[in-house]
Amino acid sequence: MLYLIGLGLADEKDITVKGLEIVKKAERVYLEAYTSILLVRKEKLEAFYGRDVIVADREAVESFSDDILAGAGEADVAFLVVGDPFGATTHTDLVLRARALNIPTKTIPNASILSAIGATGLQLYNFGQTVSMVFFTDTWKPSSFYDRIAENQRIGLHTLVLLDIKVREQSFENLARGRRVFEPPRYMTVAQCATQMLETEHSRKEGVYGPDSLAVGVARIGAPDQKLVAGTLSQLCEADLGPPLHSLVLLGSRTHDLEREFIADFAVDLQVFDEVWVRDYKGRGH
């Protein structure tokens, strides 16, 4: 049996009791380590689980999945995923590959950013499509996220923006030369995301959002030191939320007064927040 087990968002203790029982008896235990990260090191997981954990990077999961699935038809293999197992399409693909080999699968769900973002006080059913923000380069600045945000904004819904992480990535030069040299890990910050969003608006000029659009930045959601900051996008360009992982929510025009009351508690500047709220949002919520 192939078990896909959600680990939650913060540390080794976020795994469910059911998930931990499976990990303890599985023949092999893999940790998917590129779509997201836990806030603790692998060694801490191993100490808590009482098991060796094999780190599975992007190449292992996407190119060598047969190694992960080997023997899973006769013995239990645990595949650990930060958050919920189906938070990334890669894991759907792994299940489909297992099915093609007649390997039974079972999923053990857990909290993910898609549900934990409710800690901001924004109502989950007021969210539209979730988008991803990648690191821009000098020659590559994709803006497909902008179109999805525009669709959300047209009906007044919030947008959750998931921020890029780069783990065991190779430079173009090393890829071209066939050298297995990896770049240091990089984790996008709320400030970087807000800056790139405004850069895209400046380029597209469609008025989907602007420097005064309200947003909430979150960091290490679910951890004891989680941090939330609310303000305009221009303010969030200067915000320092500390270590990863970060996410951002762009508020929709239908933000309810109760949501406003909740997020105002962690406003960068309450006076500015209230001025923008009254001018652009007040009275539009349902």
PDB file of C-alpha atoms in Angstrom:
ATOM      1  CA  MET A   1       0.000   0.000   0.000  1.00  0.00           C
ATOM      2  CA  LEU A   2       1.203   3.498  -0.832  1.00  0.00           C
ATOM      3  CA  TYR A   3       0.172   5.925   1.910  1.00  0.00           C
ATOM      4  CA  LEU A   4       0.199   9.656   1.223  1.00  0.00           C
ATOM      5  CA  ILE A   5       0.367  11.255   4.655  1.00  0.00           C
ATOM      6  CA  GLY A   6      -0.142  14.946   5.369  1.00  0.00           C
ATOM      7  CA  LEU A   7       2.220  16.401   7.968  1.00  0.00           C
ATOM      8  CA  GLY A   8       0.491  19.707   8.683  1.00  0.00           C
ATOM      9  CA  LEU A   9       2.371  22.978   8.550  1.00  0.00           C
ATOM     10  CA  ALA A  10       4.757  23.537  11.427  1.00  0.00           C
ATOM     11  CA  ASP A  11       6.681  20.758  13.155  1.00  0.00           C
ATOM     12  CA  GLU A  12       7.018  17.034  13.825  1.00  0.00           C
ATOM     13  CA  LYS A  13       4.013  16.974  16.159  1.00  0.00           C
ATOM     14  CA  ASP A  14       1.520  18.145  13.537  1.00  0.00           C
ATOM     15  CA  ILE A  15       1.169  14.669  12.043  1.00  0.00           C
ATOM     16  CA  THR A  16      -2.127  12.942  12.901  1.00  0.00           C
ATOM     17  CA  VAL A  17      -2.238   9.941  15.219  1.00  0.00           C
ATOM     18  CA  LYS A  18      -3.375   7.791  12.311  1.00  0.00           C
ATOM     19  CA  GLY A  19      -0.527   9.056  10.148  1.00  0.00           C
ATOM     20  CA  LEU A  20       2.050   8.416  12.858  1.00  0.00           C
ATOM     21  CA  GLU A  21       0.842   4.832  13.340  1.00  0.00           C
ATOM     22  CA  ILE A  22       1.354   4.161   9.628  1.00  0.00           C
ATOM     23  CA  VAL A  23       4.800   5.777   9.597  1.00  0.00           C
ATOM     24  CA  LYS A  24       5.946   3.602  12.487  1.00  0.00           C
ATOM     25  CA  LYS A  25       5.038   0.361  10.708  1.00  0.00           C
ATOM     26  CA  ALA A  26       5.851   1.239   7.071  1.00  0.00           C
ATOM     27  CA  GLU A  27       8.705  -0.513   5.340  1.00  0.00           C
ATOM     28  CA  ARG A  28      10.033   2.762   3.876  1.00  0.00           C
ATOM     29  CA  VAL A  29       9.267   6.396   4.698  1.00  0.00           C
ATOM     30  CA  TYR A  30       9.811   9.204   2.180  1.00  0.00           C
ATOM     31  CA  LEU A  31       9.610  12.940   2.813  1.00  0.00           C
ATOM     32  CA  GLU A  32       8.670  15.067  -0.178  1.00  0.00           C
ATOM     33  CA  ALA A  33      10.887  18.113   0.168  1.00  0.00           C
ATOM     34  CA  TYR A  34      10.372  20.541  -2.679  1.00  0.00           C
ATOM     35  CA  THR A  35       6.741  21.733  -2.931  1.00  0.00           C
ATOM     36  CA  SER A  36       6.927  22.944   0.684  1.00  0.00           C
ATOM     37  CA  ILE A  37       8.991  22.543   3.852  1.00  0.00           C
ATOM     38  CA  LEU A  38       8.329  21.915   7.508  1.00  0.00           C
ATOM     39  CA  LEU A  39       9.817  24.354   9.985  1.00  0.00           C
ATOM     40  CA  VAL A  40      12.018  21.665  11.553  1.00  0.00           C
ATOM     41  CA  ARG A  41      14.868  19.561  10.204  1.00  0.00           C
ATOM     42  CA  LYS A  42      14.556  15.968   9.011  1.00  0.00           C
ATOM     43  CA  GLU A  43      16.503  14.698  12.007  1.00  0.00           C
ATOM     44  CA  LYS A  44      13.820  16.013  14.351  1.00  0.00           C
ATOM     45  CA  LEU A  45      11.175  14.120  12.387  1.00  0.00           C
ATOM     46  CA  GLU A  46      13.218  10.933  12.589  1.00  0.00           C
ATOM     47  CA  ALA A  47      13.658  11.275  16.343  1.00  0.00           C
ATOM     48  CA  PHE A  48       9.922  11.790  16.883  1.00  0.00           C
ATOM     49  CA  TYR A  49       8.825   9.083  14.446  1.00  0.00           C
ATOM     50  CA  GLY A  50      11.468   6.589  15.511  1.00  0.00           C
ATOM     51  CA  ARG A  51      12.176   5.910  11.840  1.00  0.00           C
ATOM     52  CA  ASP A  52      14.704   6.776   9.163  1.00  0.00           C
ATOM     53  CA  VAL A  53      13.249   9.199   6.627  1.00  0.00           C
ATOM     54  CA  ILE A  54      14.355   9.313   2.975  1.00  0.00           C
ATOM     55  CA  VAL A  55      14.263  12.816   1.476  1.00  0.00           C
ATOM     56  CA  ALA A  56      12.602  12.844  -1.961  1.00  0.00           C
ATOM     57  CA  ASP A  57      13.459  15.916  -4.015  1.00  0.00           C
ATOM     58  CA  ARG A  58      11.800  17.016  -7.265  1.00  0.00           C
ATOM     59  CA  GLU A  59      13.948  14.716  -9.406  1.00  0.00           C
ATOM     60  CA  ALA A  60      13.210  11.683  -7.214  1.00  0.00           C
ATOM     61  CA  VAL A  61       9.446  12.211  -7.310  1.00  0.00           C
ATOM     62  CA  GLU A  62       8.985  13.322 -10.890  1.00  0.00           C
ATOM     63  CA  SER A  63      11.669  11.271 -12.664  1.00  0.00           C
ATOM     64  CA  PHE A  64      12.312   8.284 -10.422  1.00  0.00           C
ATOM     65  CA  SER A  65       8.897   7.570  -8.915  1.00  0.00           C
ATOM     66  CA  ASP A  66       9.336   3.877  -9.737  1.00  0.00           C
ATOM     67  CA  ASP A  67      11.940   3.708  -6.965  1.00  0.00           C
ATOM     68  CA  ILE A  68       9.418   5.120  -4.492  1.00  0.00           C
ATOM     69  CA  LEU A  69       6.705   2.726  -5.657  1.00  0.00           C
ATOM     70  CA  ALA A  70       8.973  -0.334  -5.734  1.00  0.00           C
ATOM     71  CA  GLY A  71       7.513  -3.070  -3.542  1.00  0.00           C
ATOM     72  CA  ALA A  72       4.506  -0.982  -2.508  1.00  0.00           C
ATOM     73  CA  GLY A  73       2.220  -3.690  -3.844  1.00  0.00           C
ATOM     74  CA  GLU A  74       3.458  -6.097  -1.179  1.00  0.00           C
ATOM     75  CA  ALA A  75       4.525  -3.806   1.682  1.00  0.00           C
ATOM     76  CA  ASP A  76       3.568  -0.416   3.094  1.00  0.00           C
ATOM     77  CA  VAL A  77       5.380   2.675   1.806  1.00  0.00           C
ATOM     78  CA  ALA A  78       4.724   6.037   3.454  1.00  0.00           C
ATOM     79  CA  PHE A  79       5.076   9.230   1.416  1.00  0.00           C
ATOM     80  CA  LEU A  80       5.052  12.275   3.696  1.00  0.00           C
ATOM     81  CA  VAL A  81       3.825  15.609   2.389  1.00  0.00           C
ATOM     82  CA  VAL A  82       3.984  18.958   4.171  1.00  0.00           C
ATOM     83  CA  GLY A  83       0.437  20.277   4.575  1.00  0.00           C
ATOM     84  CA  ASP A  84      -2.180  18.103   2.873  1.00  0.00           C
ATOM     85  CA  PRO A  85      -1.188  15.353   0.409  1.00  0.00           C
ATOM     86  CA  PHE A  86      -3.142  16.842  -2.494  1.00  0.00           C
ATOM     87  CA  GLY A  87      -1.938  20.396  -2.141  1.00  0.00           C
ATOM     88  CA  ALA A  88       0.254  19.888  -5.228  1.00  0.00           C
ATOM     89  CA  THR A  89      -0.535  18.238  -8.580  1.00  0.00           C
ATOM     90  CA  THR A  90       2.698  16.223  -8.332  1.00  0.00           C
ATOM     91  CA  HIS A  91       1.092  14.038  -5.694  1.00  0.00           C
ATOM     92  CA  THR A  92      -1.965  13.381  -7.836  1.00  0.00           C
ATOM     93  CA  ASP A  93       0.430  12.192 -10.535  1.00  0.00           C
ATOM     94  CA  LEU A  94       2.125   9.828  -8.075  1.00  0.00           C
ATOM     95  CA  VAL A  95      -1.231   8.235  -7.204  1.00  0.00           C
ATOM     96  CA  LEU A  96      -2.053   7.807 -10.892  1.00  0.00           C
ATOM     97  CA  ARG A  97       1.293   6.077 -11.452  1.00  0.00           C
ATOM     98  CA  ALA A  98       0.592   3.774  -8.531  1.00  0.00           C
ATOM     99  CA  ARG A  99      -2.832   2.905  -9.933  1.00  0.00           C
ATOM    100  CA  ALA A 100      -1.268   2.083 -13.294  1.00  0.00           C
ATOM    101  CA  LEU A 101       0.904  -0.460 -11.457  1.00  0.00           C
ATOM    102  CA  ASN A 102      -2.106  -1.836  -9.526  1.00  0.00           C
ATOM    103  CA  ILE A 103      -0.672  -0.544  -6.252  1.00  0.00           C
ATOM    104  CA  PRO A 104      -3.388   0.339  -3.723  1.00  0.00           C
ATOM    105  CA  THR A 105      -3.221   3.840  -2.247  1.00  0.00           C
ATOM    106  CA  LYS A 106      -4.645   5.600   0.787  1.00  0.00           C
ATOM    107  CA  THR A 107      -4.536   9.238   1.823  1.00  0.00           C
ATOM    108  CA  ILE A 108      -4.238  10.602   5.364  1.00  0.00           C
ATOM    109  CA  PRO A 109      -5.231  14.292   5.202  1.00  0.00           C
ATOM    110  CA  ASN A 110      -3.981  17.144   7.356  1.00  0.00           C
ATOM    111  CA  ALA A 111      -4.122  20.926   7.626  1.00  0.00           C
ATOM    112  CA  SER A 112      -2.760  22.932   4.715  1.00  0.00           C
ATOM    113  CA  ILE A 113      -2.270  26.612   3.978  1.00  0.00           C
ATOM    114  CA  LEU A 114      -5.598  26.485   2.124  1.00  0.00           C
ATOM    115  CA  SER A 115      -7.442  25.918   5.394  1.00  0.00           C
ATOM    116  CA  ALA A 116      -4.999  27.438   7.903  1.00  0.00           C
ATOM    117  CA  ILE A 117      -5.204  30.802   6.143  1.00  0.00           C
ATOM    118  CA  GLY A 118      -8.441  31.192   8.109  1.00  0.00           C
ATOM    119  CA  ALA A 119      -6.184  32.296  10.979  1.00  0.00           C
ATOM    120  CA  THR A 120      -6.169  35.702   9.287  1.00  0.00           C
ATOM    121  CA  GLY A 121      -9.854  36.073  10.158  1.00  0.00           C
ATOM    122  CA  LEU A 122     -10.798  36.125   6.486  1.00  0.00           C
ATOM    123  CA  GLN A 123     -13.729  33.809   5.802  1.00  0.00           C
ATOM    124  CA  LEU A 124     -12.713  30.799   3.723  1.00  0.00           C
ATOM    125  CA  TYR A 125     -15.812  30.859   1.545  1.00  0.00           C
ATOM    126  CA  ASN A 126     -14.887  34.410   0.474  1.00  0.00           C
ATOM    127  CA  PHE A 127     -11.738  33.160  -1.286  1.00  0.00           C
ATOM    128  CA  GLY A 128     -11.500  32.720  -5.033  1.00  0.00           C
ATOM    129  CA  GLN A 129      -8.801  30.980  -7.054  1.00  0.00           C
ATOM    130  CA  THR A 130      -5.440  30.399  -5.393  1.00  0.00           C
ATOM    131  CA  VAL A 131      -2.423  31.587  -7.387  1.00  0.00           C
ATOM    132  CA  SER A 132       1.340  31.092  -7.209  1.00  0.00           C
ATOM    133  CA  MET A 133       4.064  33.724  -7.408  1.00  0.00           C
ATOM    134  CA  VAL A 134       7.461  32.643  -8.742  1.00  0.00           C
ATOM    135  CA  PHE A 135      10.757  34.453  -8.443  1.00  0.00           C
ATOM    136  CA  PHE A 136      11.126  36.873 -11.359  1.00  0.00           C
ATOM    137  CA  THR A 137      14.348  36.989 -13.350  1.00  0.00           C
ATOM    138  CA  ASP A 138      15.649  39.664 -15.697  1.00  0.00           C
ATOM    139  CA  THR A 139      14.238  37.764 -18.673  1.00  0.00           C
ATOM    140  CA  TRP A 140      11.278  35.848 -17.187  1.00  0.00           C
ATOM    141  CA  LYS A 141       8.410  37.600 -15.442  1.00  0.00           C
ATOM    142  CA  PRO A 142       5.306  35.464 -15.934  1.00  0.00           C
ATOM    143  CA  SER A 143       1.996  37.186 -15.212  1.00  0.00           C
ATOM    144  CA  SER A 144      -0.616  34.440 -15.517  1.00  0.00           C
ATOM    145  CA  PHE A 145      -1.354  34.941 -11.801  1.00  0.00           C
ATOM    146  CA  TYR A 146      -2.548  38.460 -12.654  1.00  0.00           C
ATOM    147  CA  ASP A 147      -5.385  37.135 -14.823  1.00  0.00           C
ATOM    148  CA  ARG A 148      -6.612  34.817 -12.063  1.00  0.00           C
ATOM    149  CA  ILE A 149      -6.513  37.672  -9.545  1.00  0.00           C
ATOM    150  CA  ALA A 150      -8.497  39.804 -11.997  1.00  0.00           C
ATOM    151  CA  GLU A 151     -11.191  37.115 -12.154  1.00  0.00           C
ATOM    152  CA  ASN A 152     -11.364  36.996  -8.349  1.00  0.00           C
ATOM    153  CA  GLN A 153     -11.465  40.774  -8.070  1.00  0.00           C
ATOM    154  CA  ARG A 154     -14.349  41.075 -10.521  1.00  0.00           C
ATOM    155  CA  ILE A 155     -16.569  39.165  -8.086  1.00  0.00           C
ATOM    156  CA  GLY A 156     -15.045  40.664  -4.948  1.00  0.00           C
ATOM    157  CA  LEU A 157     -13.231  37.578  -3.647  1.00  0.00           C
ATOM    158  CA  HIS A 158      -9.945  37.302  -1.746  1.00  0.00           C
ATOM    159  CA  THR A 159      -6.902  35.789  -3.468  1.00  0.00           C
ATOM    160  CA  LEU A 160      -4.431  33.561  -1.647  1.00  0.00           C
ATOM    161  CA  VAL A 161      -0.975  33.917  -3.199  1.00  0.00           C
ATOM    162  CA  LEU A 162       1.441  31.035  -2.559  1.00  0.00           C
ATOM    163  CA  LEU A 163       5.065  32.133  -2.665  1.00  0.00           C
ATOM    164  CA  ASP A 164       7.917  30.443  -4.492  1.00  0.00           C
ATOM    165  CA  ILE A 165      10.527  28.265  -2.833  1.00  0.00           C
ATOM    166  CA  LYS A 166      13.715  27.062  -4.487  1.00  0.00           C
ATOM    167  CA  VAL A 167      15.207  23.924  -2.958  1.00  0.00           C
ATOM    168  CA  ARG A 168      17.946  21.913  -4.684  1.00  0.00           C
ATOM    169  CA  GLU A 169      17.604  24.005  -7.836  1.00  0.00           C
ATOM    170  CA  GLN A 170      20.386  24.217 -10.433  1.00  0.00           C
ATOM    171  CA  SER A 171      21.542  27.307 -12.285  1.00  0.00           C
ATOM    172  CA  PHE A 172      21.157  27.395 -16.070  1.00  0.00           C
ATOM    173  CA  GLU A 173      24.937  27.200 -16.386  1.00  0.00           C
ATOM    174  CA  ASN A 174      25.238  24.079 -14.249  1.00  0.00           C
ATOM    175  CA  LEU A 175      22.300  22.465 -16.039  1.00  0.00           C
ATOM    176  CA  ALA A 176      23.884  23.172 -19.414  1.00  0.00           C
ATOM    177  CA  ARG A 177      27.223  21.744 -18.276  1.00  0.00           C
ATOM    178  CA  GLY A 178      25.631  18.707 -16.656  1.00  0.00           C
ATOM    179  CA  ARG A 179      27.060  19.568 -13.236  1.00  0.00           C
ATOM    180  CA  ARG A 180      25.028  18.387 -10.248  1.00  0.00           C
ATOM    181  CA  VAL A 181      25.708  21.573  -8.288  1.00  0.00           C
ATOM    182  CA  PHE A 182      22.736  23.040  -6.469  1.00  0.00           C
ATOM    183  CA  GLU A 183      21.984  26.632  -5.588  1.00  0.00           C
ATOM    184  CA  PRO A 184      21.396  27.647  -1.938  1.00  0.00           C
ATOM    185  CA  PRO A 185      17.721  27.423  -0.892  1.00  0.00           C
ATOM    186  CA  ARG A 186      15.614  30.534  -1.465  1.00  0.00           C
ATOM    187  CA  TYR A 187      12.222  31.344  -0.007  1.00  0.00           C
ATOM    188  CA  MET A 188      10.142  34.241  -1.306  1.00  0.00           C
ATOM    189  CA  THR A 189       9.070  36.819   1.253  1.00  0.00           C
ATOM    190  CA  VAL A 190       5.854  38.794   1.501  1.00  0.00           C
ATOM    191  CA  ALA A 191       7.835  41.925   0.612  1.00  0.00           C
ATOM    192  CA  GLN A 192       9.214  40.327  -2.547  1.00  0.00           C
ATOM    193  CA  CYS A 193       5.760  39.110  -3.544  1.00  0.00           C
ATOM    194  CA  ALA A 194       4.117  42.516  -3.032  1.00  0.00           C
ATOM    195  CA  THR A 195       6.909  44.186  -5.013  1.00  0.00           C
ATOM    196  CA  GLN A 196       6.495  41.781  -7.938  1.00  0.00           C
ATOM    197  CA  MET A 197       2.713  42.193  -7.862  1.00  0.00           C
ATOM    198  CA  LEU A 198       3.050  45.967  -8.197  1.00  0.00           C
ATOM    199  CA  GLU A 199       5.678  45.544 -10.909  1.00  0.00           C
ATOM    200  CA  THR A 200       3.221  43.397 -12.858  1.00  0.00           C
ATOM    201  CA  GLU A 201       0.403  45.912 -12.399  1.00  0.00           C
ATOM    202  CA  HIS A 202       2.707  48.645 -13.646  1.00  0.00           C
ATOM    203  CA  SER A 203       3.448  46.533 -16.718  1.00  0.00           C
ATOM    204  CA  ARG A 204      -0.091  45.320 -17.425  1.00  0.00           C
ATOM    205  CA  LYS A 205      -1.863  48.579 -16.457  1.00  0.00           C
ATOM    206  CA  GLU A 206      -5.310  46.982 -16.142  1.00  0.00           C
ATOM    207  CA  GLY A 207      -6.105  48.364 -12.696  1.00  0.00           C
ATOM    208  CA  VAL A 208      -6.669  44.975 -11.065  1.00  0.00           C
ATOM    209  CA  TYR A 209      -4.967  46.244  -7.895  1.00  0.00           C
ATOM    210  CA  GLY A 210      -2.580  49.009  -6.919  1.00  0.00           C
ATOM    211  CA  PRO A 211      -0.256  50.336  -4.209  1.00  0.00           C
ATOM    212  CA  ASP A 212      -3.233  51.120  -1.930  1.00  0.00           C
ATOM    213  CA  SER A 213      -4.903  47.707  -2.284  1.00  0.00           C
ATOM    214  CA  LEU A 214      -5.221  46.019   1.097  1.00  0.00           C
ATOM    215  CA  ALA A 215      -3.523  42.702   1.727  1.00  0.00           C
ATOM    216  CA  VAL A 216      -2.486  40.416   4.573  1.00  0.00           C
ATOM    217  CA  GLY A 217       0.972  38.903   4.818  1.00  0.00           C
ATOM    218  CA  VAL A 218       1.426  35.717   6.836  1.00  0.00           C
ATOM    219  CA  ALA A 219       4.518  33.840   7.938  1.00  0.00           C
ATOM    220  CA  ARG A 220       5.014  30.411   9.545  1.00  0.00           C
ATOM    221  CA  ILE A 221       1.269  29.882   9.837  1.00  0.00           C
ATOM    222  CA  GLY A 222       0.426  27.331  12.507  1.00  0.00           C
ATOM    223  CA  ALA A 223       3.756  27.703  14.309  1.00  0.00           C
ATOM    224  CA  PRO A 224       4.139  29.263  17.783  1.00  0.00           C
ATOM    225  CA  ASP A 225       5.844  32.291  16.194  1.00  0.00           C
ATOM    226  CA  GLN A 226       3.433  32.766  13.316  1.00  0.00           C
ATOM    227  CA  LYS A 227       3.183  36.377  12.189  1.00  0.00           C
ATOM    228  CA  LEU A 228       0.416  38.293  10.429  1.00  0.00           C
ATOM    229  CA  VAL A 229       0.644  41.802   9.014  1.00  0.00           C
ATOM    230  CA  ALA A 230      -2.119  43.765   7.279  1.00  0.00           C
ATOM    231  CA  GLY A 231      -1.646  46.847   5.150  1.00  0.00           C
ATOM    232  CA  THR A 232      -1.505  48.217   1.644  1.00  0.00           C
ATOM    233  CA  LEU A 233       0.630  46.456  -0.956  1.00  0.00           C
ATOM    234  CA  SER A 234       3.064  49.374  -0.859  1.00  0.00           C
ATOM    235  CA  GLN A 235       3.401  48.960   2.912  1.00  0.00           C
ATOM    236  CA  LEU A 236       3.905  45.206   2.577  1.00  0.00           C
ATOM    237  CA  CYS A 237       6.760  45.873   0.143  1.00  0.00           C
ATOM    238  CA  GLU A 238       8.674  47.041   3.227  1.00  0.00           C
ATOM    239  CA  ALA A 239       7.364  44.461   5.710  1.00  0.00           C
ATOM    240  CA  ASP A 240       9.771  42.059   7.413  1.00  0.00           C
ATOM    241  CA  LEU A 241       7.958  38.933   8.601  1.00  0.00           C
ATOM    242  CA  GLY A 242      11.088  36.975   9.441  1.00  0.00           C
ATOM    243  CA  PRO A 243      11.961  33.410   8.397  1.00  0.00           C
ATOM    244  CA  PRO A 244       9.918  31.314   5.904  1.00  0.00           C
ATOM    245  CA  LEU A 245       7.398  30.196   4.880  1.00  0.00           C
ATOM    246  CA  HIS A 246       5.403  33.256   3.761  1.00  0.00           C
ATOM    247  CA  SER A 247       2.058  33.711   1.974  1.00  0.00           C
ATOM    248  CA  LEU A 248      -0.027  36.724   0.994  1.00  0.00           C
ATOM    249  CA  VAL A 249      -3.752  37.378   0.697  1.00  0.00           C
ATOM    250  CA  LEU A 250      -5.076  40.180  -1.501  1.00  0.00           C
ATOM    251  CA  LEU A 251      -8.404  41.346  -0.129  1.00  0.00           C
ATOM    252  CA  GLY A 252     -11.505  41.281  -2.298  1.00  0.00           C
ATOM    253  CA  SER A 253     -13.857  44.250  -2.501  1.00  0.00           C
ATOM    254  CA  ARG A 254     -16.584  42.301  -0.683  1.00  0.00           C
ATOM    255  CA  THR A 255     -14.548  42.034   2.516  1.00  0.00           C
ATOM    256  CA  HIS A 256     -17.014  41.933   5.410  1.00  0.00           C
ATOM    257  CA  ASP A 257     -16.926  44.322   8.374  1.00  0.00           C
ATOM    258  CA  LEU A 258     -16.216  41.363  10.692  1.00  0.00           C
ATOM    259  CA  GLU A 259     -13.201  40.418   8.582  1.00  0.00           C
ATOM    260  CA  ARG A 260     -11.999  44.011   8.688  1.00  0.00           C
ATOM    261  CA  GLU A 261     -12.335  44.085  12.486  1.00  0.00           C
ATOM    262  CA  PHE A 262     -10.227  40.932  12.810  1.00  0.00           C
ATOM    263  CA  ILE A 263      -7.369  41.911  10.479  1.00  0.00           C
ATOM    264  CA  ALA A 264      -7.194  45.516  11.696  1.00  0.00           C
ATOM    265  CA  ASP A 265      -5.615  44.172  14.890  1.00  0.00           C
ATOM    266  CA  PHE A 266      -2.376  43.509  13.020  1.00  0.00           C
ATOM    267  CA  ALA A 267      -2.373  46.508  10.673  1.00  0.00           C
ATOM    268  CA  VAL A 268       0.996  48.099   9.901  1.00  0.00           C
ATOM    269  CA  ASP A 269      -0.596  51.534  10.314  1.00  0.00           C
ATOM    270  CA  LEU A 270      -4.180  51.489  11.573  1.00  0.00           C
ATOM    271  CA  GLN A 271      -4.915  55.036  10.417  1.00  0.00           C
ATOM    272  CA  VAL A 272      -3.857  54.300   6.834  1.00  0.00           C
ATOM    273  CA  PHE A 273      -5.668  50.965   6.951  1.00  0.00           C
ATOM    274  CA  ASP A 274      -8.914  52.622   8.058  1.00  0.00           C
ATOM    275  CA  GLU A 275      -8.643  55.383   5.466  1.00  0.00           C
ATOM    276  CA  VAL A 276      -8.258  52.878   2.630  1.00  0.00           C
ATOM    277  CA  TRP A 277     -10.992  50.673   4.070  1.00  0.00           C
ATOM    278  CA  VAL A 278     -13.542  53.499   4.195  1.00  0.00           C
ATOM    279  CA  ARG A 279     -12.648  54.703   0.712  1.00  0.00           C
ATOM    280  CA  ASP A 280     -12.414  51.401  -1.195  1.00  0.00           C
ATOM    281  CA  TYR A 281     -14.056  48.576   0.771  1.00  0.00           C
ATOM    282  CA  LYS A 282     -16.591  49.701   3.384  1.00  0.00           C
ATOM    283  CA  GLY A 283     -20.166  48.699   2.681  1.00  0.00           C
ATOM    284  CA  ARG A 284     -19.404  46.272  -0.153  1.00  0.00           C
ATOM    285  CA  GLY A 285     -19.306  43.102   1.980  1.00  0.00           C
ATOM    286  CA  HIS A 286     -22.235  40.689   2.230  1.00  0.00           C
TER     287      HIS A 286
END
